[in-house]
Amino acid sequence: MSPKITTELLKQLRQVMKNPRYVQEPVQAYIVPSGDAHQSEYIAPCDCRRAFISGFDGSAGTAIVTEQHAAMWTDGRYFLQAAHQMDSNWTLMKMGLKDTPTQEDWLVSVLPEGSKVGVDPFIIPADQWKRMSKALRSAGHDLVPVKENLINTIWTDCPQRPCKPLITLDLSYTGVSWRDKIVALRSKMAERKVMWFVVTALDEVAWLFNLRGSDVEYNPVFFAYAVIGMNTIRLFIDGDRMMDPAVREHLQLDSTLEPEFKIQVMPYGSILSELQAVGASLSPKEKVWLSDKASYALTEAIPKAYRYLTPYTPICIAKAVKNAAETEGMRRAHIKDAVALCELFNWLEKEVPKGTVTEIVAADKAEEFRSQQKDFVELSFATISSTGPNGAIIHYKPVPETNRTLSVNEIYLLDSGAQYKDGTTDVTRTMHFGTPSAYEKECFTYVLKGHIAVSAAIFPNGTKGHLLDSFARSALWDCGLDYLHGTGHGVGSFLNVHEGPCGISYKTFADEPLEAGMIVSDEPGYYEDGSFGIRIENVVLVIPAETKYNFKNRGSLTFEPLTLVPIQTKMIDVNLLTEKECNWVNEYHQKCREVVGAELERQGRHEALGWLLRETEPLARVQ
Amino acid sequence: MSPKITTELLKQLRQVMKNPRYVQEPVQAYIVPSGDAHQSEYIAPCDCRRAFISGFDGSAGTAIVTEQHAAMWTDGRYFLQAAHQMDSNWTLMKMGLKDTPTQEDWLVSVLPEGSKVGVDPFIIPADQWKRMSKALRSAGHDLVPVKENLINTIWTDCPQRPCKPLITLDLSYTGVSWRDKIVALRSKMAERKVMWFVVTALDEVAWLFNLRGSDVEYNPVFFAYAVIGMNTIRLFIDGDRMMDPAVREHLQLDSTLEPEFKIQVMPYGSILSELQAVGASLSPKEKVWLSDKASYALTEAIPKAYRYLTPYTPICIAKAVKNAAETEGMRRAHIKDAVALCELFNWLEKEVPKGTVTEIVAADKAEEFRSQQKDFVELSFATISSTGPNGAIIHYKPVPETNRTLSVNEIYLLDSGAQYKDGTTDVTRTMHFGTPSAYEKECFTYVLKGHIAVSAAIFPNGTKGHLLDSFARSALWDCGLDYLHGTGHGVGSFLNVHEGPCGISYKTFADEPLEAGMIVSDEPGYYEDGSFGIRIENVVLVIPAETKYNFKNRGSLTFEPLTLVPIQTKMIDVNLLTEKECNWVNEYHQKCREVVGAELERQGRHEALGWLLRETEPLARVQ
């Protein structure tokens, strides 16, 4: 992977930063966040402005370009990748390390007095704008909205915004109709005394209307906004997608409906002016509910006194708690996914010793096996297929320049998942196709202990996920080891593979308490730069736990693994496991045998079934 | 404990809330926070306004009185106590429970439109003012400063503000002179480009000048403020305390000093006008550093553009990391404290069966034994001496009406500590003087497992204490149990027994990372309302840990117990301990024997030594 040469692009950007055609006054710095106008994590090619200007195409990062400097903030998952992809024009700011300045502090340290810092107001979330604007102002600078996106002015071959057909989901997948979702949303609005709710996140629009799209790779969403009033529903969406009879039928666009369920379809680009009109028409006490992560541009459309901002929207919270139809769908999806991975690992076991399987070949093969499963739609993220030192690049994606051949001498890490019409998967397994060293087994076993500590944890109702994060690290910490990423994220139901409002992380973001029905990942790891990477990830469902006592009648919760793929016993140093941990592994493998074994049998995949049975032989501890 | 009758007082308060002599406009609600003008946790009698109006005298709580309602917010430590102490005029708001409204939400729900909510601007911290003011404003109400404290207007026999003599501490106790502390502070100020620093917390003033006082019970502090400029030092303090030759010598008030170390002494009451004068004299870019918890009144004295507010001041952070002199002092103090407790428990073991020892007698006896130790000054907090159901009142203090006799049938919980000139102690032991039930032992052992899990934890440098909190709960959670308080707090060095910026809590306050030299408590518990309370508390020192590996060269930390008092083995169900936990107990008891045993020997306390040796016999697990 050679870095992108950005000297000329930065020169052009610095010119437009002073060009009165684009900026009212010259800006001395320009911020290029990762997101799109919906604050999406995964974005369409037309929105990959930060990757275009810097070369760094990881999922998280913010670029800031000043007259003298170009700097990139990203987190531990991407330190190596960003360092590889960016040329020497760029300074890498490693977030989470003690000496790394915040964007605000850095700007204050490099800018001349009274500087203007520009940013596209549609791309920056309102909460970030507020924080950054305040910090800059207190140092004598100004954050200013630059209406025309400056990257777009120099991006001559910028791709078009996608506008692909929609998928309608019936009740057997969603459990709840879009009308009932609107009713529930309006009742939350009434509780908070707000008159309007603005849906800005793409997955929230998709979930609310029980529609899916494919405008963004890996995330089954489509570019749209919605504005829900107590008696009106406005959907802002482009193209002829609303001409599809299935969609018209699903949304009952041609039916005689009670007026409060009649959907008005409007052009995507009209959201700002429509919202400004709403803002101008408000009577005193009529509040408008927005996510505090909605774009600065849309937030500003509502006069400050009328805004009701929350970190998580009622849709975000409702979406996180899966109903029975969704949970059953997720179970089915994970069984199919396990079938595909049993096939893959059986195949790899035979093929890797031949020396012909590269990371890309393995990733393609994984996709091939998944695509054979019912209701497969697409992958849920770019497959991380990495062997040896590439495994230490936490969100590595193999490309021809880095593509390494799997061998019997190196650890192989596969983090992959798919979108099925009934659910979203995300699983990581770390395998060795030869004989792992004692040190590799030791590290793998610490990671496994952490994985089990979270998965088997019992905790009171109302516990926030971040309180479980240290359980995943304790065994590593005891030996002076750690990993520089969170332990888990929420997972959507045939939706985004990363979703709020819950998660398991040492970062104390304002996560909502875990509730039965929520689905998160459990994925501790250990990475040695230049050597190997280890990660063990299951998607787990929050379920009620039976306990001996029940303090204050609060009830307890625990996790049920939805992912049912063997954890390679060859990599485990059994003597580092406690009896309880050993039993956990054996019971987990027994469940893989029963559930996935039955499906492999049903699908007539006898060779993969043989592999599954071999890989799930019970462990025995030497006492 | 019978509740305070507050009907008449509330009537009077509601009258002055409308009296133009005290308020510009009538206020529909009046907030009575716990704190004093320094946001102290422990306060002088003249500042106990919330206790005066409500009867509830726990250390944390906020009262709000409206025309119709009177409500009290407090946390899990005080639910029972507050319920006992308040009459039916009051509604108890249990903080931390899901359905309890915030103060802001409650106010919005009960106030008529366009209400004014009053508060004393010297008592409310600026950060709370800001949050509350914003929430009220967005609901159409106003938070207004009421200069005259309305409680004071109805509190006819309010005691005088104390003004007691000062103690000077020499280098053998403090390790660093006040001049060197000023130099270090100014260098932090220069780093952040601020010209002034306002010291508002009483323990910060005491620490900075190496002085101690006794204006507030249990906390060796004195009423004062300080304003430190780059070339000036102003100390705001009342009385003739500055006439004491020892203090004059210590502060070099009569010496010829470089002007930047010359201390100007000013009246305590002149802080606001002096600070307003500073505020008026600032040139652009001259910032003034204040804690964001400083009072709203003082914060407002500095124009907004000139304020530099942080959650923790540089003094707070420097004070938390104990130097070698302080650490050695803390060790000495804890050995003396252990001697006193060995004497006490030996005495209780003999006396309790006679049926003559009440909670108050036991508390007094503990103080008596402590006062026999060298450099004893006073207790560090009100002794929690509680038996049977009283043990479940987390911050219980025995009073004649509740005073229970210790018996061989009930668990006894003693949470106590002292101020010695060389250090501050805080220790909880839970004892049974007869035969504990299997259930009591089971609960005690879960609490012990939690205590050990924190104490023996190894974690990377830079870890915040809140990431360790769940370790203390894990064994309890597994059985559906929990406790409704944090696990640990910072401890001062001959200063406040509760201090920031570190701690161990599930509440994700903005704690600073743990560093070697910091001192915190480790005190998980378990409480059954109406039955018993269990808590095991040591004060522990953060120390570097040796680990097998050293990821990213970050280094690791762990804890060394400073408290060296036996943990009653009779209460332990050994078979619930792992081998590692059992070894921890045995090694801990071996250290108690060696270190405290030697001191008991030296002090000729042979009977207590005998008790220590009996109580520290090694545990043996049945395999």
Coordinates of C-alpha atoms in Angstrom, one line a residue, chain A residues 98 113 130 134 138-139 285 287 305 439 442-443 446 456-460 463 466-471 474 477-484 505-506 508 515 526-527 529 546-552 554 556 580, chain B residues 98 113 130 134 138-139 285 287 305 439 442-443 446 456-460 463 466-471 474 477-484 505-506 508 515 526-527 529 546-552 554 556 580:
Chain A
K98 CA -1.9 10.9 26.2
E113 CA -4.4 35.2 15.8
K130 CA -20.8 23.7 19.3
K134 CA -16.7 27.4 21.7
S138 CA -12.4 31.3 23.5
A139 CA -8.9 31.4 21.8
K285 CA -43.7 26.0 23.1
K287 CA -40.5 22.2 20.0
A305 CA -35.4 28.3 21.6
Y439 CA 3.3 -17.3 23.0
E442 CA -0.9 -17.6 25.5
C443 CA -2.1 -14.3 23.9
Y446 CA -6.0 -14.2 27.4
A456 CA -20.8 -14.9 30.7
A457 CA -21.1 -11.7 32.7
I458 CA -24.2 -11.4 34.8
F459 CA -25.2 -7.8 35.6
P460 CA -28.1 -5.9 36.9
T463 CA -26.2 -1.5 33.7
H466 CA -19.2 0.5 29.4
L467 CA -19.2 -1.0 32.9
L468 CA -18.4 -4.4 31.3
D469 CA -15.5 -3.3 29.2
S470 CA -12.8 -4.0 31.8
F471 CA -14.0 -7.6 32.2
S474 CA -8.6 -8.1 32.9
W477 CA -3.9 -6.5 31.9
D478 CA -2.7 -9.0 34.4
C479 CA 0.2 -9.7 32.0
G480 CA 0.7 -6.1 30.9
L481 CA -1.2 -6.5 27.6
D482 CA -4.2 -4.6 26.2
Y483 CA -5.9 -3.6 23.0
L484 CA -6.6 -0.1 21.7
S505 CA -16.2 0.4 25.6
Y506 CA -13.7 2.0 27.9
T508 CA -17.4 6.7 28.5
E515 CA -31.8 -4.0 27.9
Y526 CA -4.5 -8.5 21.1
Y527 CA -2.2 -7.0 18.4
D529 CA 2.6 -4.5 15.4
E546 CA -31.6 -16.3 36.5
T547 CA -29.7 -15.5 39.7
K548 CA -29.7 -17.0 43.2
Y549 CA -30.9 -13.7 44.7
N550 CA -32.6 -10.6 43.3
F551 CA -31.4 -7.4 45.0
K552 CA -34.1 -4.7 45.1
R554 CA -34.0 -5.3 39.8
S556 CA -30.3 -9.4 36.0
K580 CA -15.7 -22.3 34.5
Chain B
K98 CA -34.5 4.8 37.0
E113 CA -45.5 28.8 33.6
K130 CA -25.2 26.5 34.0
K134 CA -30.3 26.1 30.7
S138 CA -35.6 26.0 27.8
A139 CA -38.9 25.3 29.7
K285 CA -6.0 37.4 26.5
K287 CA -7.3 34.6 31.5
A305 CA -14.4 35.8 27.8
Y439 CA -26.0 -16.6 54.4
E442 CA -21.8 -16.0 51.8
C443 CA -22.6 -12.3 51.4
Y446 CA -18.8 -12.0 47.8
A456 CA -5.2 -7.0 43.3
A457 CA -6.1 -5.6 39.9
I458 CA -3.3 -4.8 37.5
F459 CA -4.1 -2.1 34.9
P460 CA -2.3 0.0 32.5
T463 CA -6.5 3.9 33.4
H466 CA -14.2 4.1 37.1
L467 CA -13.0 1.3 34.8
L468 CA -12.2 -0.8 37.9
D469 CA -15.6 -0.4 39.6
S470 CA -17.2 -3.4 38.0
F471 CA -14.4 -5.7 39.3
S474 CA -18.7 -9.0 39.7
W477 CA -23.7 -9.6 40.4
D478 CA -23.2 -13.3 39.7
C479 CA -25.7 -14.0 42.5
G480 CA -28.0 -11.1 41.7
L481 CA -26.6 -8.8 44.4
D482 CA -25.1 -5.3 44.3
Y483 CA -24.6 -2.2 46.4
L484 CA -25.8 1.3 45.6
S505 CA -17.2 4.5 40.8
Y506 CA -19.8 3.3 38.3
T508 CA -18.8 8.1 35.0
E515 CA -1.2 7.5 38.8
Y526 CA -23.7 -5.4 50.6
Y527 CA -26.7 -4.2 52.5
D529 CA -32.6 -3.2 54.5
E546 CA 5.6 -5.7 37.5
T547 CA 4.1 -7.6 34.6
K548 CA 5.3 -10.4 32.3
Y549 CA 4.9 -8.2 29.2
N550 CA 4.7 -4.4 28.7
F551 CA 2.4 -3.5 25.9
K552 CA 3.4 -0.2 24.1
R554 CA 2.9 1.9 28.9
S556 CA 1.2 -1.1 34.7
K580 CA -5.5 -16.7 44.3

